Each structure stands twice: as C-alpha cells, then as structure tokens.
C-alpha cells in the first residue's frame, strides 16, 4: 500500500498535467480546426441590421447584439447615419425611422463581448449611406477601444490567400475585421 505522502503528490501532478493539456488545446470561434484556416476560407453566420432590435416594422432582430454573439453570430451588419444631433448613430435607412443609438454604444457592446471571449474573431459590415468622413468612424472605434483589435491588411486589395488564419489573428490580438462601404480608406 502507498503511503498518503507519496500518493498525494502523484495524484496532484496527474491533475495538473490534465488541466494544462486541456488549456493547450486552442479553439478559434469554438473549433480547434478553425485555428489553421484562413479568414478568407471560413463562412461566418451573420445578422442583417444587427443593432435594430425590437418589434417595430423597422427592426430586424428579436434579441440583443450580445445575445446574437452568444448564439454564434460572428458577422454583424448595420448602417450608420448622422442624426439630427450630428451624432454618428445606427439608423435604419433614416434616423427618423429608427435610431438604435450612437455607433460608439454598439461598438462598446461588441468590445465588451470580445473582451469576455478572447478566442473569437468577429466581423462588422457598416453601411455609410451618408458618405460620412471615415475619420468619424475611426474616432468611434478609438473611443470604444475596438481600434486596437481591428485587423489592418498589409496590402489593399488583399488577395484571397493572403489573409491570416483565425489562430494568427487571435494570437496577434487583431481579431475584428471591419468592412465598410462608401468612404472606406484604410490609410486613415
């Protein structure tokens, strides 16, 4: 029979080895197999007009942005316009029709979720129908802290096979991909 003083350290070592093995298995967006796949070779589930939550005819979603992300959505689309207070807001076609609030609040929600989920890559598609200067969007990203998470391509346009893997994006801390229409300029 083993004395307790010999058995306990052996059991503790086995436990620590098991825990470290579990933590060493990296997952990316919930799956280890995605860590070695290029961003450009992955299909992401998305939510159209993700910020417009409610029951009105101008709303598209029934659950909050956080709940959408918790449910597996990794591609959030929305549109921003300058409202009557000159604030960059998420507005459905027109700020008079549906104003879901300032862009900075939406980005703050995304940032909070990404902070709590460090092994996830998220994409945003922002419509810029008013052709607002890209600098205003940059200010919103900086204010929310998402600017530090944004992936910035090495070249433009970026070839299909030049995208990093999800694992590389996560390791670099650049795990937010932002697409934008009208006025997108990665130099700004």
Coordinates of C-alpha atoms in Angstrom, one line a residue:
X1 CA 0.0 0.0 0.0
X2 CA 1.2 3.5 -0.9
X3 CA 1.7 6.0 1.9
X4 CA -0.5 9.1 1.6
X5 CA 2.5 11.4 1.3
X6 CA 3.6 9.5 -1.8
X7 CA 0.2 9.1 -3.4
X8 CA -1.0 12.7 -3.0
X9 CA 1.9 14.4 -5.0
X10 CA 1.4 11.8 -7.7
X11 CA -2.3 12.5 -7.9
X12 CA -1.7 16.3 -7.9
X13 CA 0.8 16.0 -10.7
X14 CA -1.6 14.0 -12.8
X15 CA -4.4 16.5 -12.2
X16 CA -2.1 19.5 -13.2
X17 CA -1.0 17.6 -16.4
X18 CA -4.6 17.0 -17.4
X19 CA -5.6 20.7 -16.8
X20 CA -2.6 22.0 -18.8
X21 CA -3.4 19.7 -21.7
X22 CA -7.0 20.9 -21.8
X23 CA -5.8 24.6 -21.8
X24 CA -3.2 23.9 -24.5
X25 CA -5.9 22.8 -27.0
X26 CA -6.7 26.2 -28.6
X27 CA -10.1 26.8 -30.2
X28 CA -10.9 29.6 -32.6
X29 CA -14.5 30.6 -32.8
X30 CA -15.4 27.5 -30.8
X31 CA -13.5 24.9 -33.0
X32 CA -9.8 23.8 -33.0
X33 CA -10.0 23.1 -36.7
X34 CA -10.7 26.7 -37.5
X35 CA -7.4 27.9 -35.9
X36 CA -5.4 26.9 -39.0
X37 CA -8.0 28.1 -41.6
X38 CA -7.5 31.4 -43.3
X39 CA -10.2 34.0 -42.5
X40 CA -11.0 34.1 -46.2
X41 CA -11.8 30.4 -46.2
X42 CA -14.4 30.4 -43.4
X43 CA -18.1 31.1 -43.7
X44 CA -19.5 33.3 -40.8
X45 CA -23.1 33.3 -39.7
X46 CA -24.3 36.9 -39.8
X47 CA -27.1 39.2 -38.7
X48 CA -28.6 41.8 -41.1
X49 CA -29.1 45.1 -39.3
X50 CA -28.0 43.6 -36.1
X51 CA -28.4 46.7 -34.0
X52 CA -32.1 47.1 -34.8
X53 CA -33.7 45.0 -32.0
X54 CA -37.4 45.2 -31.3
X55 CA -40.9 44.6 -32.6
X56 CA -41.4 47.6 -34.9
X57 CA -41.5 47.1 -38.7
X58 CA -38.2 48.9 -38.9
X59 CA -36.5 46.4 -36.6
X60 CA -34.8 43.2 -37.9
X61 CA -33.7 41.4 -34.8
X62 CA -35.6 40.0 -31.8
X63 CA -32.5 39.6 -29.5
X64 CA -29.8 42.0 -28.4
X65 CA -26.4 42.2 -30.1
X66 CA -24.8 40.4 -27.1
X67 CA -27.4 37.6 -27.3
X68 CA -26.7 37.4 -31.1
X69 CA -23.0 36.9 -30.4
X70 CA -23.7 34.5 -27.6
X71 CA -25.8 32.5 -30.1
X72 CA -22.9 32.1 -32.6
X73 CA -23.4 35.2 -34.8
X74 CA -19.9 36.4 -35.8
X75 CA -20.8 38.8 -38.6
X76 CA -22.7 41.9 -37.6
X77 CA -24.1 44.2 -40.2
X78 CA -25.6 47.6 -39.6
X79 CA -25.8 51.1 -41.1
X80 CA -24.7 54.4 -39.6
X81 CA -26.0 57.8 -40.4
X82 CA -25.5 61.3 -38.8
X83 CA -28.7 62.0 -36.8
X84 CA -30.2 65.5 -36.2
X85 CA -27.8 66.0 -33.2
X86 CA -24.8 65.4 -35.5
X87 CA -24.1 62.1 -33.7
X88 CA -23.0 59.1 -35.8
X89 CA -25.9 56.7 -35.0
X90 CA -27.1 53.4 -36.1
X91 CA -30.2 54.3 -38.1
X92 CA -32.3 52.1 -40.2
X93 CA -32.4 53.9 -43.6
X94 CA -33.2 57.1 -41.8
X95 CA -32.7 58.3 -38.2
X96 CA -36.3 59.5 -38.2
X97 CA -37.4 55.9 -39.0
X98 CA -35.3 54.1 -36.4
X99 CA -32.3 55.3 -34.4
X100 CA -30.7 52.4 -32.4
X101 CA -28.3 54.8 -30.7
X102 CA -24.8 56.0 -31.1
X103 CA -22.3 53.9 -33.0
X104 CA -20.0 54.2 -30.0
X105 CA -22.5 52.3 -27.8
X106 CA -22.9 49.5 -30.4
X107 CA -19.1 49.2 -30.7
X108 CA -18.8 49.2 -26.9
X109 CA -21.1 46.3 -26.7
X110 CA -19.1 44.4 -29.3
X111 CA -15.9 45.3 -27.4
X112 CA -17.2 44.0 -24.1
X113 CA -18.3 40.8 -25.6
X114 CA -14.9 40.3 -27.4
X115 CA -13.1 41.0 -24.1
X116 CA -15.0 38.2 -22.5
X117 CA -14.4 35.9 -25.4
X118 CA -10.7 36.2 -26.3
X119 CA -10.7 33.2 -28.8
X120 CA -13.3 34.7 -31.1
X121 CA -13.0 36.6 -34.4
X122 CA -15.8 38.9 -35.2
X123 CA -16.6 40.8 -38.5
X124 CA -18.5 44.0 -38.9
X125 CA -20.1 45.4 -42.1
X126 CA -21.0 49.0 -41.7
X127 CA -23.1 50.9 -44.3
X128 CA -22.1 54.5 -44.7
X129 CA -25.0 55.8 -46.8
X130 CA -24.3 59.4 -45.8
X131 CA -20.7 59.0 -47.0
X132 CA -19.6 60.4 -43.7
X133 CA -15.8 61.0 -43.4
X134 CA -14.1 57.8 -42.3
X135 CA -12.2 59.8 -39.6
X136 CA -15.5 60.0 -37.7
X137 CA -15.8 56.2 -37.7
X138 CA -12.1 56.0 -36.6
X139 CA -13.0 58.2 -33.6
X140 CA -15.9 55.9 -32.7
X141 CA -13.6 52.8 -32.9
X142 CA -10.9 54.5 -30.8
X143 CA -13.5 55.7 -28.2
X144 CA -14.8 52.1 -27.8
X145 CA -11.3 50.6 -27.7
X146 CA -12.0 48.4 -30.7
X147 CA -9.4 50.1 -32.8
X148 CA -6.7 48.1 -31.0
X149 CA -8.5 44.8 -32.0
X150 CA -9.0 45.8 -35.7
X151 CA -7.2 43.7 -38.3
X152 CA -5.4 46.0 -40.7
X153 CA -4.4 44.3 -44.0
X154 CA -0.8 44.5 -45.1
X155 CA -1.9 45.4 -48.7
X156 CA -5.0 46.6 -50.4
X157 CA -6.7 44.9 -52.0
X158 CA -5.9 41.7 -50.1
X159 CA -5.6 38.5 -52.1
X160 CA -7.8 35.6 -51.1
X161 CA -4.9 33.5 -50.0
X162 CA -3.1 36.4 -48.2
X163 CA -5.5 36.6 -45.2
X164 CA -4.1 35.3 -41.9
X165 CA -5.6 32.2 -40.1
X166 CA -8.0 32.7 -37.3
X167 CA -5.3 31.5 -34.9
X168 CA -2.8 34.1 -36.2
X169 CA -5.4 36.8 -35.8
X170 CA -6.2 35.8 -32.2
X171 CA -2.6 35.4 -31.3
X172 CA -1.9 38.9 -32.7
X173 CA -4.9 40.4 -30.8
X174 CA -6.2 41.7 -34.2
X175 CA -9.5 39.7 -34.3
X176 CA -12.0 42.3 -35.5
X177 CA -12.5 42.6 -39.3
X178 CA -14.3 45.7 -40.4
X179 CA -15.8 46.1 -43.9
X180 CA -17.3 49.4 -44.9
X181 CA -18.9 50.9 -48.0
X182 CA -18.6 54.5 -49.3
X183 CA -15.6 56.2 -48.0
X184 CA -13.6 53.4 -46.5
X185 CA -9.9 54.3 -46.6
X186 CA -7.5 52.1 -44.6
X187 CA -4.9 54.8 -44.7
X188 CA -7.0 56.9 -42.3

